[in-house]
mmCIF file with all atom_site columns, C-alpha atoms in Angstrom:
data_model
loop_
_atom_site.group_PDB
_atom_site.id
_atom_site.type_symbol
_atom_site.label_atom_id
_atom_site.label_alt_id
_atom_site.label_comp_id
_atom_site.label_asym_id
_atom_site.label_entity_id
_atom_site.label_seq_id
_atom_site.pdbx_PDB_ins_code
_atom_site.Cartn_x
_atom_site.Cartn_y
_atom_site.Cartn_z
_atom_site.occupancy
_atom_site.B_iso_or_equiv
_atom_site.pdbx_formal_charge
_atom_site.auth_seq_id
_atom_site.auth_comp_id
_atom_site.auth_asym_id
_atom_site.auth_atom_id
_atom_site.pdbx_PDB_model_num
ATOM 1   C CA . UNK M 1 1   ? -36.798 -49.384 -17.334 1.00 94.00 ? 22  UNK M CA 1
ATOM 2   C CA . UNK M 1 2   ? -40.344 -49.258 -18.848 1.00 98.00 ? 23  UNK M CA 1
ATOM 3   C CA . UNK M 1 3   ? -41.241 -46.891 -21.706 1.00 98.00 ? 24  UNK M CA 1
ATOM 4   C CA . UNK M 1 4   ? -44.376 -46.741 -23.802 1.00 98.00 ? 25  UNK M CA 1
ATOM 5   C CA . UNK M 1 5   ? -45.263 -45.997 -27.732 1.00 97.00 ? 26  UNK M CA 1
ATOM 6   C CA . UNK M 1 6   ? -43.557 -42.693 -28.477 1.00 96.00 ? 27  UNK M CA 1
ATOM 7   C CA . UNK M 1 7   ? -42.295 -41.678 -25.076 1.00 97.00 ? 28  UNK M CA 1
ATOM 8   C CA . UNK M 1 8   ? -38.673 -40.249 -24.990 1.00 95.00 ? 29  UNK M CA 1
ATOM 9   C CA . UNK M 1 9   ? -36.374 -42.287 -23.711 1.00 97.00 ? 30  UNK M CA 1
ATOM 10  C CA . UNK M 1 10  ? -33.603 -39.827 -23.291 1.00 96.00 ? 31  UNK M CA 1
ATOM 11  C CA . UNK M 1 11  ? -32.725 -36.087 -25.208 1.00 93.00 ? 32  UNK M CA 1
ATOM 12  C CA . UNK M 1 12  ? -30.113 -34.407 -26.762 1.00 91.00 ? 33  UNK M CA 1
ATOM 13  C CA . UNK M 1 13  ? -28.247 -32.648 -24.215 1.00 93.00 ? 34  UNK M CA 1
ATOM 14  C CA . UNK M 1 14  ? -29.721 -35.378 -21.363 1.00 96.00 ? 35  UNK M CA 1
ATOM 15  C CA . UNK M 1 15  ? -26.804 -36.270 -19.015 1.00 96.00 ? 36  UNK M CA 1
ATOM 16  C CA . UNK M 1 16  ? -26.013 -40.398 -19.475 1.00 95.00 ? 37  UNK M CA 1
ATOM 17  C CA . UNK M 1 17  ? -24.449 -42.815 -17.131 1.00 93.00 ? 38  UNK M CA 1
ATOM 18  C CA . UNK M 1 18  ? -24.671 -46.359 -18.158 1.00 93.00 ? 39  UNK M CA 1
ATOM 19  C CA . UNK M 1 19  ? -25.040 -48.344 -21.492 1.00 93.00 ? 40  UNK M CA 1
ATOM 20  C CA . UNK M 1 20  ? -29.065 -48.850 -22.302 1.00 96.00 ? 41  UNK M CA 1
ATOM 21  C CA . UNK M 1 21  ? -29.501 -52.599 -23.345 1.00 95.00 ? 42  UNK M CA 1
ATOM 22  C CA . UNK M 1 22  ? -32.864 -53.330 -25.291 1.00 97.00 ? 43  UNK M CA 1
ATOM 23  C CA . UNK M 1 23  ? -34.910 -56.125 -23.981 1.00 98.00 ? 44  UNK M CA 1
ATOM 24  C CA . UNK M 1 24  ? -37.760 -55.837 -25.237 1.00 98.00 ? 45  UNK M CA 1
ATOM 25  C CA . UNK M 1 25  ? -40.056 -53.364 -27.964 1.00 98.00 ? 46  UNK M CA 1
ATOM 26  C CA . UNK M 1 26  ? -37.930 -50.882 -30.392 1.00 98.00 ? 47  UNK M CA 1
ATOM 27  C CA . UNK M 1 27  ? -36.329 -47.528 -30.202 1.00 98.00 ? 48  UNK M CA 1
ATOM 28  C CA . UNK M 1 28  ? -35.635 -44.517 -32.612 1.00 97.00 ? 49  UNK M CA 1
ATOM 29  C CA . UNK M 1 29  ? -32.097 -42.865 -32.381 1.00 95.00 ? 50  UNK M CA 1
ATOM 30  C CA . UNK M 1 30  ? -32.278 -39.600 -33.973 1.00 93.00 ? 51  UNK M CA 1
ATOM 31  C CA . UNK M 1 31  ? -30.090 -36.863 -34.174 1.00 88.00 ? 52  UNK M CA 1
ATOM 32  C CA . UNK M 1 32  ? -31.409 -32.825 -34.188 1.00 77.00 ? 53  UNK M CA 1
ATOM 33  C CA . UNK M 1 33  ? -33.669 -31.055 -32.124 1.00 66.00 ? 54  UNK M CA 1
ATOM 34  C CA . UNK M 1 34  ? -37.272 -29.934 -31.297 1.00 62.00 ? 55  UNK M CA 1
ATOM 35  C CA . UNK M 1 35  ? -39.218 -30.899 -34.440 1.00 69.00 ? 56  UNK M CA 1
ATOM 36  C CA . UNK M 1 36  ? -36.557 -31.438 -36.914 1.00 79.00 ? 57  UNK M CA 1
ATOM 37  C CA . UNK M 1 37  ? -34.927 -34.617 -35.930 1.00 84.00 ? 58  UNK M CA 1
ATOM 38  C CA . UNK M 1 38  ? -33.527 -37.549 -38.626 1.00 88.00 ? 59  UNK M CA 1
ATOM 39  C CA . UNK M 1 39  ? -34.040 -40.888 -37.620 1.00 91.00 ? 60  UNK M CA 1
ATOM 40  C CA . UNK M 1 40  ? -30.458 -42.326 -38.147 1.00 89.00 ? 61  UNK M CA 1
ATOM 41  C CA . UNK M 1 41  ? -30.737 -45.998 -36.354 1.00 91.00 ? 62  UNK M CA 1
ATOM 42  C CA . UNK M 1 42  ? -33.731 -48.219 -35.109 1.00 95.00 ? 63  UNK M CA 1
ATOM 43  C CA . UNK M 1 43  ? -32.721 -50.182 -31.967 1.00 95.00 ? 64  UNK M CA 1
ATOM 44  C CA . UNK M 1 44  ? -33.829 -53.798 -32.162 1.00 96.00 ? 65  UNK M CA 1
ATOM 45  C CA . UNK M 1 45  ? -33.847 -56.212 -28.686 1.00 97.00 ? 66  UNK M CA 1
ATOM 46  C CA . UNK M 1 46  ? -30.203 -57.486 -27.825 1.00 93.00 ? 67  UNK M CA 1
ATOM 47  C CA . UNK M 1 47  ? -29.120 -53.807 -29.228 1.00 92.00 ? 68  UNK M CA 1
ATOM 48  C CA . UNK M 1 48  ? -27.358 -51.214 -26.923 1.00 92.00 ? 69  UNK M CA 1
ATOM 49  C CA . UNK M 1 49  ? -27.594 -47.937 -27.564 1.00 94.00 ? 70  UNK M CA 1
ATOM 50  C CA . UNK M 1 50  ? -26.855 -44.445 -25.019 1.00 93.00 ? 71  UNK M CA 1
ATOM 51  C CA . UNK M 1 51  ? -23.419 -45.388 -25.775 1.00 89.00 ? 72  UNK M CA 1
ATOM 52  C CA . UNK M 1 52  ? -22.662 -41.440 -24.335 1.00 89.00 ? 73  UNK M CA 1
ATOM 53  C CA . UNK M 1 53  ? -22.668 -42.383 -20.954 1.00 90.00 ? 74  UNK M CA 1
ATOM 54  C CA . UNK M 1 54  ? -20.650 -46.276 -21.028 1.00 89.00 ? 75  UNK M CA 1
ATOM 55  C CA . UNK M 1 55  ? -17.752 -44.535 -19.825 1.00 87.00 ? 76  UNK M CA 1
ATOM 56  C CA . UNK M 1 56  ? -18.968 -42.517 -17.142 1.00 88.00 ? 77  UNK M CA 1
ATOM 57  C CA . UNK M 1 57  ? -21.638 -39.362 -16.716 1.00 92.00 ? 78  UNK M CA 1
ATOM 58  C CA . UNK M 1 58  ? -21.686 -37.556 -20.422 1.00 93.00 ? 79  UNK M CA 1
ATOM 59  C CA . UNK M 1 59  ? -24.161 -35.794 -22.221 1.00 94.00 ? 80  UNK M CA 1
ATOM 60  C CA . UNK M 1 60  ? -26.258 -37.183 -25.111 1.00 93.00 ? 81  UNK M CA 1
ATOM 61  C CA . UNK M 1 61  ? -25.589 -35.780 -28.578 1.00 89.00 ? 82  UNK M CA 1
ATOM 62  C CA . UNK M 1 62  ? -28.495 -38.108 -29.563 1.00 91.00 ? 83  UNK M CA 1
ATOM 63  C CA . UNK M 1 63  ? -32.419 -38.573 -29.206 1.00 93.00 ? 84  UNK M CA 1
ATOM 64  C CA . UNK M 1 64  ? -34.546 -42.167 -27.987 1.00 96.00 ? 85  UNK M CA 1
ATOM 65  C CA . UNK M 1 65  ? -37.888 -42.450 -28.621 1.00 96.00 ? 86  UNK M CA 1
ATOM 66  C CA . UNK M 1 66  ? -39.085 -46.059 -27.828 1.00 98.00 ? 87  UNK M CA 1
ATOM 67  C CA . UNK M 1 67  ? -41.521 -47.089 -30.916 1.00 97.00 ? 88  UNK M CA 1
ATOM 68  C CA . UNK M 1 68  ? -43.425 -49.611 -29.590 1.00 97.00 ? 89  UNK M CA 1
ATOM 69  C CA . UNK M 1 69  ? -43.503 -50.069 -25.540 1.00 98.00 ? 90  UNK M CA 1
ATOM 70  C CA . UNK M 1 70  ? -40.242 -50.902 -25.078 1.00 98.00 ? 91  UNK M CA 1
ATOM 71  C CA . UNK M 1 71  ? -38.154 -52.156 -21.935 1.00 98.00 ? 92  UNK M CA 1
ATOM 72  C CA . UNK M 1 72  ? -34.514 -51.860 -21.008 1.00 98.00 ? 93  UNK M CA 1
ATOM 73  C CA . UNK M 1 73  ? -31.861 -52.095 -18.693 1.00 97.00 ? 94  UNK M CA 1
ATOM 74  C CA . UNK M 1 74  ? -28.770 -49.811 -17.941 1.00 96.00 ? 95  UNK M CA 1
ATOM 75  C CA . UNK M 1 75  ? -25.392 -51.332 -17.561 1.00 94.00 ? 96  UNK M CA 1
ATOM 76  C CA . UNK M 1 76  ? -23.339 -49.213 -15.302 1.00 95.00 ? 97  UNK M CA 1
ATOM 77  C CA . UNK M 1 77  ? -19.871 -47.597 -16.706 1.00 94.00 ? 98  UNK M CA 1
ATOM 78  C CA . UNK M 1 78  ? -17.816 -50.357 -14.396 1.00 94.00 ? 99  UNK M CA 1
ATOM 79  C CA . UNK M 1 79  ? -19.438 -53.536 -15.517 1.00 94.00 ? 100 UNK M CA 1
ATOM 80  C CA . UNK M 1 80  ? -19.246 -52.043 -19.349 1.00 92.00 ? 101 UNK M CA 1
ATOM 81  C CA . UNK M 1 81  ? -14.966 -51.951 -18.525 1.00 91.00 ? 102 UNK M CA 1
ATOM 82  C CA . UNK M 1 82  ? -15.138 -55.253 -17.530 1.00 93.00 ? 103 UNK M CA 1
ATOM 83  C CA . UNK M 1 83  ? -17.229 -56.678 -20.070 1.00 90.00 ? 104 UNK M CA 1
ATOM 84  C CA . UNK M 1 84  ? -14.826 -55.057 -22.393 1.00 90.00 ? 105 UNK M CA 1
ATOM 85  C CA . UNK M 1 85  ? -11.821 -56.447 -20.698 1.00 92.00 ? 106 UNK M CA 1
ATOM 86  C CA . UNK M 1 86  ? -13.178 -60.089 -20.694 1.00 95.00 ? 107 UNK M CA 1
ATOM 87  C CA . UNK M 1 87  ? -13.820 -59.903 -24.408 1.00 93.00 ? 108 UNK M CA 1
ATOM 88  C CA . UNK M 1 88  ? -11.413 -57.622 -26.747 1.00 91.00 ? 109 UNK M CA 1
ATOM 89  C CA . UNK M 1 89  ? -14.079 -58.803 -29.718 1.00 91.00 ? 110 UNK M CA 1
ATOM 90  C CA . UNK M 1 90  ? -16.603 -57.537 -27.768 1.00 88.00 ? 111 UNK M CA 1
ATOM 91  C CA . UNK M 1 91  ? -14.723 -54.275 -27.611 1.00 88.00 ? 112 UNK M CA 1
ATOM 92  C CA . UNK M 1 92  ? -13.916 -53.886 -31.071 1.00 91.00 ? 113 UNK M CA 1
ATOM 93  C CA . UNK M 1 93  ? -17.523 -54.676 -32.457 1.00 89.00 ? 114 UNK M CA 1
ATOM 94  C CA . UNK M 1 94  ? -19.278 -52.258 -29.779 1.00 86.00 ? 115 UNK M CA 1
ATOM 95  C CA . UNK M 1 95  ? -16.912 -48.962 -31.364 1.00 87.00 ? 116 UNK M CA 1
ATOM 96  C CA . UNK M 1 96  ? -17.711 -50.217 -34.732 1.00 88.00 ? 117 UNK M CA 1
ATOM 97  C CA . UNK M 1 97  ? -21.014 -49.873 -34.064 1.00 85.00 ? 118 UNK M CA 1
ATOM 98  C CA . UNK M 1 98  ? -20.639 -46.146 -32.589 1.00 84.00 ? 119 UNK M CA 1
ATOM 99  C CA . UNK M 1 99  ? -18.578 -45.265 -35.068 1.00 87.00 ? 120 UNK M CA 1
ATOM 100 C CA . UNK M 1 100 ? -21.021 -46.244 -37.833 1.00 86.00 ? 121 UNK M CA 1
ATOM 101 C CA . UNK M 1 101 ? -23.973 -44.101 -35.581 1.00 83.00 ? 122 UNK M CA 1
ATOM 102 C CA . UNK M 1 102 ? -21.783 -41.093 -35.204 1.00 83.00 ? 123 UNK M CA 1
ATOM 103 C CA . UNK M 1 103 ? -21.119 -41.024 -38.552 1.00 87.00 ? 124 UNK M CA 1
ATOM 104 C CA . UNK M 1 104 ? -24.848 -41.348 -39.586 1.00 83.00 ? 125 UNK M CA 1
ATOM 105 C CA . UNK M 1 105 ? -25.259 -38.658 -36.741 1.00 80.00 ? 126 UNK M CA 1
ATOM 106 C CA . UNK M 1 106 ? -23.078 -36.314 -38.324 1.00 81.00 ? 127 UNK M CA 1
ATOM 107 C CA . UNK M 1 107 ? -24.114 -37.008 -41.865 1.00 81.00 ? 128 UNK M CA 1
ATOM 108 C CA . UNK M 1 108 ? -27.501 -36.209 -40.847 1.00 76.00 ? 129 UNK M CA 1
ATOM 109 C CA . UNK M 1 109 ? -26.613 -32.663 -38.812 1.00 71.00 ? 130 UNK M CA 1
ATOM 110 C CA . UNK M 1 110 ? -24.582 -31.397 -41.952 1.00 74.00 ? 131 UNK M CA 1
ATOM 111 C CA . UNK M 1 111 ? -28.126 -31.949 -43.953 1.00 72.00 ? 132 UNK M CA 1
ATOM 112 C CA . UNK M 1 112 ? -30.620 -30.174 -41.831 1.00 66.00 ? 133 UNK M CA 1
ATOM 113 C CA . UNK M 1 113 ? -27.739 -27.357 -41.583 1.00 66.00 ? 134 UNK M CA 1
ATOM 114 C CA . UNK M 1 114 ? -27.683 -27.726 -45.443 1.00 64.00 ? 135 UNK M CA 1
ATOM 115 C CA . UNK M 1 115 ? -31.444 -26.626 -45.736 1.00 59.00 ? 136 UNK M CA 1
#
């Protein structure tokens, strides 16, 4: 998949199936809506992100916005389980990383409902 400066990758609320591997460019996650969205990761090549949809068909509770023309493949729900089998490391470093986003996610909800 192909995506150019400041197009949206995917939405809040956008239905995911697959894990989105950066190849190439850079891409804004960013959590809120419309106009009032925080910036809470910045997705560098060899980085996954759309981690909503690894297991199977699930909705986004995050936005992409590729920063620079950006391109990336999606690695279906089945070869994520295997991958995962093969390498328990693997496993454990990929939820530490969604753990650390959905806390950032969160953090950053809580402020904008702060305002």
């Amino acid at each position: 998949l192909n995506f150019g400066k400041d197009e949206i990758v995917f939405d809040v609320g956008d239905e995911l199936e697959g894990l989105h591997l950066l190849v190439s460019g850079r891409v804004s996650l960013q959590a809120g809506r419309d106009g009032d969205t925080v910036t809470i990761a910045e997705v560098q090549p060899g980085e996954f992100f759309g981690e909503a949809g690894m297991y199977g068909l699930h909705a986004s509770a995050l936005r992409a916005v590729s920063i620079e023309d950006s391109t990336m493949v999606v690695i279906a729900p089945e070869a994520v389980r295997r991958l995962f089998e093969a390498s328990p490391p693997l496993a454990r470093e990929t939820g530490h990383a969604i753990d650390v986003r959905r806390k950032a996610a969160l953090a950053a909800r809580s402020a904008q409902q702060g305002r």
